[in-house]
XYZ file of C-alpha atoms in Angstrom:
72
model
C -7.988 8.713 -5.936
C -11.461 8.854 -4.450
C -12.742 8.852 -0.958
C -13.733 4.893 -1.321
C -10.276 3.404 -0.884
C -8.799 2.087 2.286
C -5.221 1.733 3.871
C -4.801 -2.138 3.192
C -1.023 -2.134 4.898
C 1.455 -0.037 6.472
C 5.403 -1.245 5.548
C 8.076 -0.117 6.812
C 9.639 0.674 3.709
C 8.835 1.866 -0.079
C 10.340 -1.483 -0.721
C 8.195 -3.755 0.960
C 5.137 -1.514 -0.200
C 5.930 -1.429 -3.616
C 5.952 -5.222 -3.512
C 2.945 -5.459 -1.566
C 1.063 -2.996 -4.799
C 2.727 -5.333 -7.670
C 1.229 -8.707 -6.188
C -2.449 -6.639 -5.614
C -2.498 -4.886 -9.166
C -1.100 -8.802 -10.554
C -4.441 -10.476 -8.714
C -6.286 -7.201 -10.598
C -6.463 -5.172 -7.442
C -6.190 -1.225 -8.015
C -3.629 -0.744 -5.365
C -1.639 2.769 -4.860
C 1.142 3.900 -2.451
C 0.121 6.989 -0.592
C 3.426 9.205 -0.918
C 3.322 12.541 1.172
C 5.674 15.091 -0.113
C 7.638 15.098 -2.787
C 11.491 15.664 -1.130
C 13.622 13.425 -0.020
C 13.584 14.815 3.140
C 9.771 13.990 3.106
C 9.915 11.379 1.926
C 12.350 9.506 4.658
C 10.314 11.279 7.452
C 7.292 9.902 6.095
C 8.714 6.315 5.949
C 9.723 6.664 9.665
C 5.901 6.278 10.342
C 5.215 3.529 7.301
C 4.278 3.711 4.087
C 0.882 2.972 3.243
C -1.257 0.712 0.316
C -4.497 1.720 -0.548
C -7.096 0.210 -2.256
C -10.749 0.050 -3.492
C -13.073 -0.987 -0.096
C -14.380 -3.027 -2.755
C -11.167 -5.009 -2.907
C -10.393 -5.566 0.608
C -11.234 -8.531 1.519
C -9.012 -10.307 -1.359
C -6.339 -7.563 -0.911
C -6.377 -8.748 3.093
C -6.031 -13.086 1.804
C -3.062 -11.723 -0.628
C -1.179 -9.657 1.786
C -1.436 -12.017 4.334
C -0.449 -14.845 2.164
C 2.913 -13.054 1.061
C 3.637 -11.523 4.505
C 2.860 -13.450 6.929
């Protein structure tokens, strides 16, 4: 991933986030979860502060009407 992508969304969990990439990538947005570390133990700290979608800055401006249609 390059420097040109953005932090679309912060969820509170991989759950939510993981929905939030599925509807991007099905409106043909490149989105990606940003996962630091690779433990559990990582993983669940990490979570504590959200977990985050990127995507293109290209994108954002759909990615913002999609993610705001679905969660909001």
């Amino acid at each position: 991933m390059n420097s040109n992508h953005i932090v679309i969304g912060i969820f509170e969990n991989e759950l939510s986030a993981l929905i939030a990439k599925r509807d991007l990538r099905e409106a043909g947005i490149k989105a990606n979860i940003l996962r630091e570390g690779g433990g559990v133990t990582l993983r669940l700290l990490s979570q504590a502060e959200g977990v985050r979608v990127l995507v293109p800055e290209s994108q954002e401006s759909m990615a913002k009407e999609i993610l705001q249609a679905r969660f909001l």
